[in-house]
Amino acid sequence: MEKIAAILFNGAIVRSGETNGGKGDSKMGKITWIGTGVMGSSMARHLAAKGHAVTLYNRSPQKAEALARETGMKAAASIAEAVSGSEFIFLMVGYPKDVEESFYAPGGILDSASPGAYVVDMSTSAPSLAVRLHEDGGRRGLKVLDAPVSGGDSGARNATLAIMAGGDEEDFKAVLPLFEAMGKSITYLGPAGFGQHAKAANQIAVAGATAAYTEALAYAAKVGLDPHKMLGAIGGGAAGSWQLANMAPRALKGDFAPGFFIKHFIKDMKIIDGEMRERGIELPMVRTVLGLYEEMAALGLEDDGTQALIKLYSRKDR
């Protein structure tokens, strides 16, 4: 079904779902992708697969260059080079400080992006920073959205991410066809910062579900239950969750590859804790789970995936 959102690309209106002369997706303007890590590389691939011209930039240039060689995308040596003439600029980086540097460093996005460009931060970052980027970008003629995602590495690979957007609604509608190349659940939440607030709520729920399935596995191990049968028994009932269905089996197999890094989850929970402290509210579960993951980071496990929490419960001295 033809989508109703329309965008002006290179002087022509192209609707999501339409093709150019019936020949498939046309190259609809230049896109810059900043951040080619675990998730960003897959997300950029989906845009390129739709026929868009994508230029990559990564602070570690070898990552962008390797992806460019594999896919035919272009790798740039600097943000200034990457964003030059781009109509859409996406970021998927690790920490708020990385987002801030990408925007404010000399030669960064605010210095180098063309007025009228859409700039979409898909990193998980601080809501207050999203508001500031929207305001400062607007003064330079840029249309800035915060649009963090949920779904991990598998969601990025399969283009099934949940995308939560904040900013001006007309800008969201303009970028929507590109979001649809990367995700399935795409929601406009409200003004700048509201995408990040929604992602914070998402991470609160994920923290609880992750700790819960980990403790269920620890309990099963202690009482002699077959953990695989246990997961099958409870997964279809009230205990069922995406985390239980997808991440608990990975933990059981000893697959601790990072669909989402522990170090990034710690960052997210600290953002949440800071937001609540400013409002005089305490979230005891978040603080408890944050403490568990900080313990793991102290053990040198911060580059594992979040499902590696089971390692902490398996320690003999715990």
PDB file of C-alpha atoms in Angstrom:
ATOM      1  CA  MET A   1       0.000   0.000   0.000  1.00  0.00           C
ATOM      2  CA  GLU A   2       1.404   3.368  -0.958  1.00  0.00           C
ATOM      3  CA  LYS A   3       2.523   5.415   2.036  1.00  0.00           C
ATOM      4  CA  ILE A   4       1.137   8.911   2.337  1.00  0.00           C
ATOM      5  CA  ALA A   5       4.331  10.563   3.548  1.00  0.00           C
ATOM      6  CA  ALA A   6       6.046  12.477   0.757  1.00  0.00           C
ATOM      7  CA  ILE A   7       9.540  13.925   0.593  1.00  0.00           C
ATOM      8  CA  LEU A   8      11.250  16.335  -1.746  1.00  0.00           C
ATOM      9  CA  PHE A   9      14.338  14.581  -3.098  1.00  0.00           C
ATOM     10  CA  ASN A  10      16.470  16.401  -5.631  1.00  0.00           C
ATOM     11  CA  GLY A  11      13.541  18.576  -6.639  1.00  0.00           C
ATOM     12  CA  ALA A  12      11.054  15.713  -7.126  1.00  0.00           C
ATOM     13  CA  ILE A  13       8.339  14.397  -4.873  1.00  0.00           C
ATOM     14  CA  VAL A  14       8.828  10.685  -4.193  1.00  0.00           C
ATOM     15  CA  ARG A  15       6.415   8.784  -1.986  1.00  0.00           C
ATOM     16  CA  SER A  16       7.550   5.898   0.153  1.00  0.00           C
ATOM     17  CA  GLY A  17       6.656   2.738  -1.694  1.00  0.00           C
ATOM     18  CA  GLU A  18       6.761   4.362  -5.132  1.00  0.00           C
ATOM     19  CA  THR A  19       9.393   3.578  -7.693  1.00  0.00           C
ATOM     20  CA  ASN A  20      10.920   5.598 -10.467  1.00  0.00           C
ATOM     21  CA  GLY A  21       9.234   4.627 -13.689  1.00  0.00           C
ATOM     22  CA  GLY A  22       8.444   1.187 -12.245  1.00  0.00           C
ATOM     23  CA  LYS A  23      12.150   0.327 -12.122  1.00  0.00           C
ATOM     24  CA  GLY A  24      12.504  -0.100  -8.370  1.00  0.00           C
ATOM     25  CA  ASP A  25      13.758   2.254  -5.702  1.00  0.00           C
ATOM     26  CA  SER A  26      15.532   5.303  -7.088  1.00  0.00           C
ATOM     27  CA  LYS A  27      18.526   6.978  -5.509  1.00  0.00           C
ATOM     28  CA  MET A  28      16.693   9.584  -3.509  1.00  0.00           C
ATOM     29  CA  GLY A  29      19.346  12.030  -2.446  1.00  0.00           C
ATOM     30  CA  LYS A  30      22.565  11.693  -0.487  1.00  0.00           C
ATOM     31  CA  ILE A  31      22.564  10.107   2.977  1.00  0.00           C
ATOM     32  CA  THR A  32      25.354  10.264   5.544  1.00  0.00           C
ATOM     33  CA  TRP A  33      25.681   7.536   8.166  1.00  0.00           C
ATOM     34  CA  ILE A  34      27.893   8.261  11.192  1.00  0.00           C
ATOM     35  CA  GLY A  35      28.734   5.244  13.359  1.00  0.00           C
ATOM     36  CA  THR A  36      29.307   1.802  11.811  1.00  0.00           C
ATOM     37  CA  GLY A  37      29.266  -0.386  14.906  1.00  0.00           C
ATOM     38  CA  VAL A  38      27.242  -3.513  15.693  1.00  0.00           C
ATOM     39  CA  MET A  39      23.890  -1.919  14.854  1.00  0.00           C
ATOM     40  CA  GLY A  40      24.814   1.064  12.697  1.00  0.00           C
ATOM     41  CA  SER A  41      26.451  -1.026   9.998  1.00  0.00           C
ATOM     42  CA  SER A  42      23.279  -3.097   9.478  1.00  0.00           C
ATOM     43  CA  MET A  43      21.058  -0.017   9.482  1.00  0.00           C
ATOM     44  CA  ALA A  44      23.209   1.693   6.853  1.00  0.00           C
ATOM     45  CA  ARG A  45      23.091  -1.475   4.738  1.00  0.00           C
ATOM     46  CA  HIS A  46      19.281  -1.350   4.660  1.00  0.00           C
ATOM     47  CA  LEU A  47      19.309   2.224   3.365  1.00  0.00           C
ATOM     48  CA  ALA A  48      21.840   1.367   0.685  1.00  0.00           C
ATOM     49  CA  ALA A  49      19.792  -1.702  -0.288  1.00  0.00           C
ATOM     50  CA  LYS A  50      16.866   0.630  -1.034  1.00  0.00           C
ATOM     51  CA  GLY A  51      18.985   2.402  -3.638  1.00  0.00           C
ATOM     52  CA  HIS A  52      20.133   5.388  -1.595  1.00  0.00           C
ATOM     53  CA  ALA A  53      23.629   6.820  -1.983  1.00  0.00           C
ATOM     54  CA  VAL A  54      25.153   6.388   1.486  1.00  0.00           C
ATOM     55  CA  THR A  55      28.408   7.909   2.703  1.00  0.00           C
ATOM     56  CA  LEU A  56      29.879   6.392   5.866  1.00  0.00           C
ATOM     57  CA  TYR A  57      31.927   7.916   8.627  1.00  0.00           C
ATOM     58  CA  ASN A  58      33.331   6.210  11.704  1.00  0.00           C
ATOM     59  CA  ARG A  59      35.770   7.537  14.255  1.00  0.00           C
ATOM     60  CA  SER A  60      37.737   4.304  13.729  1.00  0.00           C
ATOM     61  CA  PRO A  61      38.077   4.680   9.940  1.00  0.00           C
ATOM     62  CA  GLN A  62      38.927   1.033   9.272  1.00  0.00           C
ATOM     63  CA  LYS A  63      35.369   0.011  10.246  1.00  0.00           C
ATOM     64  CA  ALA A  64      33.764   2.366   7.748  1.00  0.00           C
ATOM     65  CA  GLU A  65      36.300   1.458   5.073  1.00  0.00           C
ATOM     66  CA  ALA A  66      35.675  -2.272   5.523  1.00  0.00           C
ATOM     67  CA  LEU A  67      31.910  -1.785   5.238  1.00  0.00           C
ATOM     68  CA  ALA A  68      32.385   0.424   2.179  1.00  0.00           C
ATOM     69  CA  ARG A  69      34.551  -2.180   0.440  1.00  0.00           C
ATOM     70  CA  GLU A  70      31.985  -4.871   1.140  1.00  0.00           C
ATOM     71  CA  THR A  71      28.896  -2.938   0.072  1.00  0.00           C
ATOM     72  CA  GLY A  72      29.973  -0.306  -2.434  1.00  0.00           C
ATOM     73  CA  MET A  73      29.072   2.543  -0.094  1.00  0.00           C
ATOM     74  CA  LYS A  74      31.543   5.399   0.201  1.00  0.00           C
ATOM     75  CA  ALA A  75      33.707   6.010   3.280  1.00  0.00           C
ATOM     76  CA  ALA A  76      34.663   9.561   4.228  1.00  0.00           C
ATOM     77  CA  ALA A  77      37.729  10.640   6.162  1.00  0.00           C
ATOM     78  CA  SER A  78      35.939  13.277   8.247  1.00  0.00           C
ATOM     79  CA  ILE A  79      32.478  14.334   9.315  1.00  0.00           C
ATOM     80  CA  ALA A  80      32.837  17.472   7.209  1.00  0.00           C
ATOM     81  CA  GLU A  81      33.513  15.373   4.108  1.00  0.00           C
ATOM     82  CA  ALA A  82      30.767  12.892   4.972  1.00  0.00           C
ATOM     83  CA  VAL A  83      27.967  15.430   5.441  1.00  0.00           C
ATOM     84  CA  SER A  84      28.874  17.752   2.578  1.00  0.00           C
ATOM     85  CA  GLY A  85      25.759  18.089   0.420  1.00  0.00           C
ATOM     86  CA  SER A  86      23.829  15.441   2.348  1.00  0.00           C
ATOM     87  CA  GLU A  87      20.068  15.745   2.659  1.00  0.00           C
ATOM     88  CA  PHE A  88      19.825  13.214   5.486  1.00  0.00           C
ATOM     89  CA  ILE A  89      22.409  12.649   8.217  1.00  0.00           C
ATOM     90  CA  PHE A  90      22.044   9.740  10.656  1.00  0.00           C
ATOM     91  CA  LEU A  91      24.069   9.076  13.794  1.00  0.00           C
ATOM     92  CA  MET A  92      24.380   5.770  15.660  1.00  0.00           C
ATOM     93  CA  VAL A  93      27.213   6.220  18.145  1.00  0.00           C
ATOM     94  CA  GLY A  94      27.949   4.986  21.642  1.00  0.00           C
ATOM     95  CA  TYR A  95      27.715   7.768  24.205  1.00  0.00           C
ATOM     96  CA  PRO A  96      26.213  11.244  24.618  1.00  0.00           C
ATOM     97  CA  LYS A  97      29.735  12.682  24.494  1.00  0.00           C
ATOM     98  CA  ASP A  98      30.169  11.069  21.050  1.00  0.00           C
ATOM     99  CA  VAL A  99      26.920  12.638  19.849  1.00  0.00           C
ATOM    100  CA  GLU A 100      27.968  16.006  21.241  1.00  0.00           C
ATOM    101  CA  GLU A 101      31.382  15.821  19.609  1.00  0.00           C
ATOM    102  CA  SER A 102      29.860  14.849  16.258  1.00  0.00           C
ATOM    103  CA  PHE A 103      27.724  17.993  16.344  1.00  0.00           C
ATOM    104  CA  TYR A 104      29.922  20.587  18.026  1.00  0.00           C
ATOM    105  CA  ALA A 105      33.547  19.744  17.207  1.00  0.00           C
ATOM    106  CA  PRO A 106      35.220  21.956  14.586  1.00  0.00           C
ATOM    107  CA  GLY A 107      34.191  20.613  11.205  1.00  0.00           C
ATOM    108  CA  GLY A 108      31.316  18.734  12.823  1.00  0.00           C
ATOM    109  CA  ILE A 109      27.683  18.609  11.806  1.00  0.00           C
ATOM    110  CA  LEU A 110      26.768  22.115  12.953  1.00  0.00           C
ATOM    111  CA  ASP A 111      29.734  23.555  11.061  1.00  0.00           C
ATOM    112  CA  SER A 112      29.447  21.461   7.928  1.00  0.00           C
ATOM    113  CA  ALA A 113      25.909  20.283   7.206  1.00  0.00           C
ATOM    114  CA  SER A 114      23.891  22.090   4.553  1.00  0.00           C
ATOM    115  CA  PRO A 115      20.950  24.202   5.756  1.00  0.00           C
ATOM    116  CA  GLY A 116      17.728  22.263   5.271  1.00  0.00           C
ATOM    117  CA  ALA A 117      19.338  18.899   5.982  1.00  0.00           C
ATOM    118  CA  TYR A 118      17.587  16.431   8.274  1.00  0.00           C
ATOM    119  CA  VAL A 119      19.844  15.246  11.110  1.00  0.00           C
ATOM    120  CA  VAL A 120      18.633  12.161  12.964  1.00  0.00           C
ATOM    121  CA  ASP A 121      20.359  10.950  16.119  1.00  0.00           C
ATOM    122  CA  MET A 122      19.473   7.262  16.528  1.00  0.00           C
ATOM    123  CA  SER A 123      21.880   6.770  19.427  1.00  0.00           C
ATOM    124  CA  THR A 124      20.566   6.355  22.960  1.00  0.00           C
ATOM    125  CA  SER A 125      21.456   9.655  24.562  1.00  0.00           C
ATOM    126  CA  ALA A 126      20.315  12.207  27.125  1.00  0.00           C
ATOM    127  CA  PRO A 127      16.930  13.878  26.515  1.00  0.00           C
ATOM    128  CA  SER A 128      18.389  17.235  27.541  1.00  0.00           C
ATOM    129  CA  LEU A 129      21.090  16.909  24.870  1.00  0.00           C
ATOM    130  CA  ALA A 130      18.435  16.082  22.267  1.00  0.00           C
ATOM    131  CA  VAL A 131      16.617  19.314  23.125  1.00  0.00           C
ATOM    132  CA  ARG A 132      19.834  21.335  22.851  1.00  0.00           C
ATOM    133  CA  LEU A 133      20.748  19.761  19.500  1.00  0.00           C
ATOM    134  CA  HIS A 134      17.282  20.522  18.157  1.00  0.00           C
ATOM    135  CA  GLU A 135      17.559  24.164  19.220  1.00  0.00           C
ATOM    136  CA  ASP A 136      21.150  24.730  18.083  1.00  0.00           C
ATOM    137  CA  GLY A 137      20.583  22.833  14.843  1.00  0.00           C
ATOM    138  CA  GLY A 138      17.455  24.858  14.146  1.00  0.00           C
ATOM    139  CA  ARG A 139      19.423  28.099  14.442  1.00  0.00           C
ATOM    140  CA  ARG A 140      21.643  26.792  11.625  1.00  0.00           C
ATOM    141  CA  GLY A 141      18.724  25.717   9.470  1.00  0.00           C
ATOM    142  CA  LEU A 142      19.008  22.008  10.321  1.00  0.00           C
ATOM    143  CA  LYS A 143      16.032  19.780  11.110  1.00  0.00           C
ATOM    144  CA  VAL A 144      17.103  17.648  14.066  1.00  0.00           C
ATOM    145  CA  LEU A 145      15.273  14.567  15.354  1.00  0.00           C
ATOM    146  CA  ASP A 146      16.093  12.207  18.203  1.00  0.00           C
ATOM    147  CA  ALA A 147      15.104   8.678  17.159  1.00  0.00           C
ATOM    148  CA  PRO A 148      16.677   5.983  19.353  1.00  0.00           C
ATOM    149  CA  VAL A 149      15.898   2.350  18.643  1.00  0.00           C
ATOM    150  CA  SER A 150      15.234  -0.933  20.398  1.00  0.00           C
ATOM    151  CA  GLY A 151      15.697  -4.453  19.087  1.00  0.00           C
ATOM    152  CA  GLY A 152      19.412  -5.057  19.383  1.00  0.00           C
ATOM    153  CA  ASP A 153      21.673  -6.571  16.764  1.00  0.00           C
ATOM    154  CA  SER A 154      19.000  -8.927  15.439  1.00  0.00           C
ATOM    155  CA  GLY A 155      16.504  -6.089  15.001  1.00  0.00           C
ATOM    156  CA  ALA A 156      19.118  -4.068  13.138  1.00  0.00           C
ATOM    157  CA  ARG A 157      20.027  -6.994  10.864  1.00  0.00           C
ATOM    158  CA  ASN A 158      16.413  -7.871  10.101  1.00  0.00           C
ATOM    159  CA  ALA A 159      15.102  -4.293   9.790  1.00  0.00           C
ATOM    160  CA  THR A 160      12.614  -4.931  12.598  1.00  0.00           C
ATOM    161  CA  LEU A 161      13.738  -2.238  15.019  1.00  0.00           C
ATOM    162  CA  ALA A 162      11.359  -0.232  17.167  1.00  0.00           C
ATOM    163  CA  ILE A 163      12.081   3.431  16.421  1.00  0.00           C
ATOM    164  CA  MET A 164      11.011   6.154  18.882  1.00  0.00           C
ATOM    165  CA  ALA A 165      11.164   9.686  17.517  1.00  0.00           C
ATOM    166  CA  GLY A 166      11.065  13.151  19.004  1.00  0.00           C
ATOM    167  CA  GLY A 167      11.254  16.524  17.274  1.00  0.00           C
ATOM    168  CA  ASP A 168       9.018  18.419  14.878  1.00  0.00           C
ATOM    169  CA  GLU A 169       6.280  16.192  13.503  1.00  0.00           C
ATOM    170  CA  GLU A 170       6.654  17.444   9.929  1.00  0.00           C
ATOM    171  CA  ASP A 171      10.338  16.482  10.043  1.00  0.00           C
ATOM    172  CA  PHE A 172       9.414  13.032  11.350  1.00  0.00           C
ATOM    173  CA  LYS A 173       7.014  12.585   8.437  1.00  0.00           C
ATOM    174  CA  ALA A 174       9.743  13.574   5.994  1.00  0.00           C
ATOM    175  CA  VAL A 175      12.163  10.974   7.365  1.00  0.00           C
ATOM    176  CA  LEU A 176       9.515   8.255   7.840  1.00  0.00           C
ATOM    177  CA  PRO A 177      10.209   6.428   4.539  1.00  0.00           C
ATOM    178  CA  LEU A 178      13.837   6.024   5.591  1.00  0.00           C
ATOM    179  CA  PHE A 179      12.820   4.817   9.048  1.00  0.00           C
ATOM    180  CA  GLU A 180      10.654   2.221   7.319  1.00  0.00           C
ATOM    181  CA  ALA A 181      13.776   0.741   5.709  1.00  0.00           C
ATOM    182  CA  MET A 182      15.170   0.029   9.182  1.00  0.00           C
ATOM    183  CA  GLY A 183      12.261  -0.738  11.482  1.00  0.00           C
ATOM    184  CA  LYS A 184       8.765  -2.123  11.893  1.00  0.00           C
ATOM    185  CA  SER A 185       7.401  -0.227  14.901  1.00  0.00           C
ATOM    186  CA  ILE A 186       7.931   3.479  14.222  1.00  0.00           C
ATOM    187  CA  THR A 187       6.353   5.968  16.608  1.00  0.00           C
ATOM    188  CA  TYR A 188       6.348   9.749  16.829  1.00  0.00           C
ATOM    189  CA  LEU A 189       6.342  10.572  20.557  1.00  0.00           C
ATOM    190  CA  GLY A 190       6.339  14.370  20.621  1.00  0.00           C
ATOM    191  CA  PRO A 191       8.793  17.280  20.745  1.00  0.00           C
ATOM    192  CA  ALA A 192      12.574  17.101  20.920  1.00  0.00           C
ATOM    193  CA  GLY A 193      13.797  14.784  23.670  1.00  0.00           C
ATOM    194  CA  PHE A 194      10.659  12.648  23.759  1.00  0.00           C
ATOM    195  CA  GLY A 195      12.239   9.930  21.631  1.00  0.00           C
ATOM    196  CA  GLN A 196      15.013   9.673  24.210  1.00  0.00           C
ATOM    197  CA  HIS A 197      12.487   9.666  27.059  1.00  0.00           C
ATOM    198  CA  ALA A 198      10.663   6.764  25.387  1.00  0.00           C
ATOM    199  CA  LYS A 199      13.946   4.883  24.991  1.00  0.00           C
ATOM    200  CA  ALA A 200      14.648   5.464  28.687  1.00  0.00           C
ATOM    201  CA  ALA A 201      11.295   3.860  29.514  1.00  0.00           C
ATOM    202  CA  ASN A 202      12.204   0.995  27.172  1.00  0.00           C
ATOM    203  CA  GLN A 203      15.504   0.438  28.966  1.00  0.00           C
ATOM    204  CA  ILE A 204      13.790   0.431  32.355  1.00  0.00           C
ATOM    205  CA  ALA A 205      11.561  -2.396  31.145  1.00  0.00           C
ATOM    206  CA  VAL A 206      14.524  -4.225  29.587  1.00  0.00           C
ATOM    207  CA  ALA A 207      16.536  -3.939  32.813  1.00  0.00           C
ATOM    208  CA  GLY A 208      13.768  -5.588  34.794  1.00  0.00           C
ATOM    209  CA  ALA A 209      13.179  -8.337  32.211  1.00  0.00           C
ATOM    210  CA  THR A 210      16.903  -9.098  31.915  1.00  0.00           C
ATOM    211  CA  ALA A 211      17.410  -9.395  35.662  1.00  0.00           C
ATOM    212  CA  ALA A 212      14.220 -11.461  35.924  1.00  0.00           C
ATOM    213  CA  TYR A 213      15.125 -14.106  33.339  1.00  0.00           C
ATOM    214  CA  THR A 214      18.674 -14.279  34.714  1.00  0.00           C
ATOM    215  CA  GLU A 215      17.404 -14.994  38.206  1.00  0.00           C
ATOM    216  CA  ALA A 216      14.927 -17.545  36.804  1.00  0.00           C
ATOM    217  CA  LEU A 217      17.866 -19.351  35.191  1.00  0.00           C
ATOM    218  CA  ALA A 218      19.880 -19.144  38.413  1.00  0.00           C
ATOM    219  CA  TYR A 219      16.940 -20.561  40.374  1.00  0.00           C
ATOM    220  CA  ALA A 220      16.489 -23.426  37.886  1.00  0.00           C
ATOM    221  CA  ALA A 221      20.180 -24.292  38.140  1.00  0.00           C
ATOM    222  CA  LYS A 222      20.112 -24.398  41.947  1.00  0.00           C
ATOM    223  CA  VAL A 223      17.020 -26.610  42.248  1.00  0.00           C
ATOM    224  CA  GLY A 224      17.935 -28.967  39.384  1.00  0.00           C
ATOM    225  CA  LEU A 225      15.345 -27.916  36.790  1.00  0.00           C
ATOM    226  CA  ASP A 226      16.202 -28.414  33.130  1.00  0.00           C
ATOM    227  CA  PRO A 227      16.551 -24.729  32.152  1.00  0.00           C
ATOM    228  CA  HIS A 228      15.493 -25.306  28.538  1.00  0.00           C
ATOM    229  CA  LYS A 229      12.296 -27.049  29.609  1.00  0.00           C
ATOM    230  CA  MET A 230      11.706 -24.350  32.189  1.00  0.00           C
ATOM    231  CA  LEU A 231      11.957 -21.596  29.566  1.00  0.00           C
ATOM    232  CA  GLY A 232       9.595 -23.487  27.301  1.00  0.00           C
ATOM    233  CA  ALA A 233       7.113 -23.936  30.139  1.00  0.00           C
ATOM    234  CA  ILE A 234       6.999 -20.331  31.305  1.00  0.00           C
ATOM    235  CA  GLY A 235       7.571 -18.535  28.007  1.00  0.00           C
ATOM    236  CA  GLY A 236       3.990 -18.943  26.835  1.00  0.00           C
ATOM    237  CA  GLY A 237       2.490 -17.662  30.063  1.00  0.00           C
ATOM    238  CA  ALA A 238       2.476 -14.446  32.018  1.00  0.00           C
ATOM    239  CA  ALA A 239       6.288 -14.502  32.321  1.00  0.00           C
ATOM    240  CA  GLY A 240       6.774 -14.372  28.560  1.00  0.00           C
ATOM    241  CA  SER A 241       8.784 -11.474  27.110  1.00  0.00           C
ATOM    242  CA  TRP A 242      11.054 -10.670  24.178  1.00  0.00           C
ATOM    243  CA  GLN A 243      14.031 -10.873  26.512  1.00  0.00           C
ATOM    244  CA  LEU A 244      12.982 -14.280  27.836  1.00  0.00           C
ATOM    245  CA  ALA A 245      12.382 -15.652  24.341  1.00  0.00           C
ATOM    246  CA  ASN A 246      15.466 -14.234  22.642  1.00  0.00           C
ATOM    247  CA  MET A 247      18.184 -13.481  25.168  1.00  0.00           C
ATOM    248  CA  ALA A 248      17.740 -16.183  27.820  1.00  0.00           C
ATOM    249  CA  PRO A 249      18.515 -18.963  25.282  1.00  0.00           C
ATOM    250  CA  ARG A 250      21.667 -17.090  24.260  1.00  0.00           C
ATOM    251  CA  ALA A 251      22.729 -16.911  27.897  1.00  0.00           C
ATOM    252  CA  LEU A 252      22.129 -20.660  28.272  1.00  0.00           C
ATOM    253  CA  LYS A 253      24.272 -21.413  25.202  1.00  0.00           C
ATOM    254  CA  GLY A 254      27.097 -19.272  26.534  1.00  0.00           C
ATOM    255  CA  ASP A 255      26.663 -16.870  23.619  1.00  0.00           C
ATOM    256  CA  PHE A 256      27.702 -13.573  25.150  1.00  0.00           C
ATOM    257  CA  ALA A 257      28.383 -11.712  21.891  1.00  0.00           C
ATOM    258  CA  PRO A 258      27.134  -8.147  22.231  1.00  0.00           C
ATOM    259  CA  GLY A 259      23.795  -7.533  20.639  1.00  0.00           C
ATOM    260  CA  PHE A 260      23.911  -4.681  23.125  1.00  0.00           C
ATOM    261  CA  PHE A 261      27.068  -3.945  25.116  1.00  0.00           C
ATOM    262  CA  ILE A 262      27.031  -3.994  28.893  1.00  0.00           C
ATOM    263  CA  LYS A 263      28.980  -0.719  28.859  1.00  0.00           C
ATOM    264  CA  HIS A 264      26.234   0.928  26.816  1.00  0.00           C
ATOM    265  CA  PHE A 265      23.519  -0.441  29.087  1.00  0.00           C
ATOM    266  CA  ILE A 266      25.346   1.054  32.065  1.00  0.00           C
ATOM    267  CA  LYS A 267      25.376   4.379  30.210  1.00  0.00           C
ATOM    268  CA  ASP A 268      21.647   4.143  29.557  1.00  0.00           C
ATOM    269  CA  MET A 269      20.778   3.362  33.160  1.00  0.00           C
ATOM    270  CA  LYS A 270      22.927   6.253  34.385  1.00  0.00           C
ATOM    271  CA  ILE A 271      21.017   8.591  32.055  1.00  0.00           C
ATOM    272  CA  ILE A 272      17.745   7.263  33.513  1.00  0.00           C
ATOM    273  CA  ASP A 273      19.001   7.642  37.074  1.00  0.00           C
ATOM    274  CA  GLY A 274      20.074  11.222  36.345  1.00  0.00           C
ATOM    275  CA  GLU A 275      16.687  12.098  34.839  1.00  0.00           C
ATOM    276  CA  MET A 276      14.918  10.748  37.917  1.00  0.00           C
ATOM    277  CA  ARG A 277      17.272  12.441  40.378  1.00  0.00           C
ATOM    278  CA  GLU A 278      16.476  15.787  38.744  1.00  0.00           C
ATOM    279  CA  ARG A 279      12.796  15.094  39.427  1.00  0.00           C
ATOM    280  CA  GLY A 280      13.285  13.838  42.975  1.00  0.00           C
ATOM    281  CA  ILE A 281      12.241  10.282  42.094  1.00  0.00           C
ATOM    282  CA  GLU A 282      14.068   7.043  42.833  1.00  0.00           C
ATOM    283  CA  LEU A 283      13.750   3.882  40.717  1.00  0.00           C
ATOM    284  CA  PRO A 284      15.057   1.108  43.016  1.00  0.00           C
ATOM    285  CA  MET A 285      15.024  -1.631  40.363  1.00  0.00           C
ATOM    286  CA  VAL A 286      17.079   0.435  37.921  1.00  0.00           C
ATOM    287  CA  ARG A 287      19.646   1.208  40.592  1.00  0.00           C
ATOM    288  CA  THR A 288      19.861  -2.464  41.573  1.00  0.00           C
ATOM    289  CA  VAL A 289      20.394  -3.651  37.999  1.00  0.00           C
ATOM    290  CA  LEU A 290      22.846  -0.810  37.377  1.00  0.00           C
ATOM    291  CA  GLY A 291      24.831  -2.004  40.388  1.00  0.00           C
ATOM    292  CA  LEU A 292      24.939  -5.559  39.015  1.00  0.00           C
ATOM    293  CA  TYR A 293      26.255  -4.408  35.663  1.00  0.00           C
ATOM    294  CA  GLU A 294      28.783  -2.068  37.268  1.00  0.00           C
ATOM    295  CA  GLU A 295      30.033  -5.110  39.168  1.00  0.00           C
ATOM    296  CA  MET A 296      30.443  -6.898  35.839  1.00  0.00           C
ATOM    297  CA  ALA A 297      32.301  -3.934  34.350  1.00  0.00           C
ATOM    298  CA  ALA A 298      34.664  -4.047  37.336  1.00  0.00           C
ATOM    299  CA  LEU A 299      35.343  -7.690  36.404  1.00  0.00           C
ATOM    300  CA  GLY A 300      36.340  -6.629  32.893  1.00  0.00           C
ATOM    301  CA  LEU A 301      33.130  -7.833  31.218  1.00  0.00           C
ATOM    302  CA  GLU A 302      31.807  -4.518  29.920  1.00  0.00           C
ATOM    303  CA  ASP A 303      32.228  -5.552  26.270  1.00  0.00           C
ATOM    304  CA  ASP A 304      29.990  -8.603  26.683  1.00  0.00           C
ATOM    305  CA  GLY A 305      26.326  -8.505  25.739  1.00  0.00           C
ATOM    306  CA  THR A 306      23.727  -7.814  28.401  1.00  0.00           C
ATOM    307  CA  GLN A 307      22.780 -11.528  28.504  1.00  0.00           C
ATOM    308  CA  ALA A 308      26.166 -12.189  30.139  1.00  0.00           C
ATOM    309  CA  LEU A 309      24.611 -11.153  33.468  1.00  0.00           C
ATOM    310  CA  ILE A 310      24.281 -14.904  34.086  1.00  0.00           C
ATOM    311  CA  LYS A 311      28.070 -14.969  34.619  1.00  0.00           C
ATOM    312  CA  LEU A 312      27.659 -12.920  37.765  1.00  0.00           C
ATOM    313  CA  TYR A 313      25.158 -15.387  39.220  1.00  0.00           C
ATOM    314  CA  SER A 314      27.382 -18.323  38.268  1.00  0.00           C
ATOM    315  CA  ARG A 315      30.353 -17.075  40.258  1.00  0.00           C
ATOM    316  CA  LYS A 316      31.085 -19.498  43.114  1.00  0.00           C
ATOM    317  CA  ASP A 317      31.762 -16.720  45.586  1.00  0.00           C
ATOM    318  CA  ARG A 318      28.412 -15.002  44.972  1.00  0.00           C
TER     319      ARG A 318
END
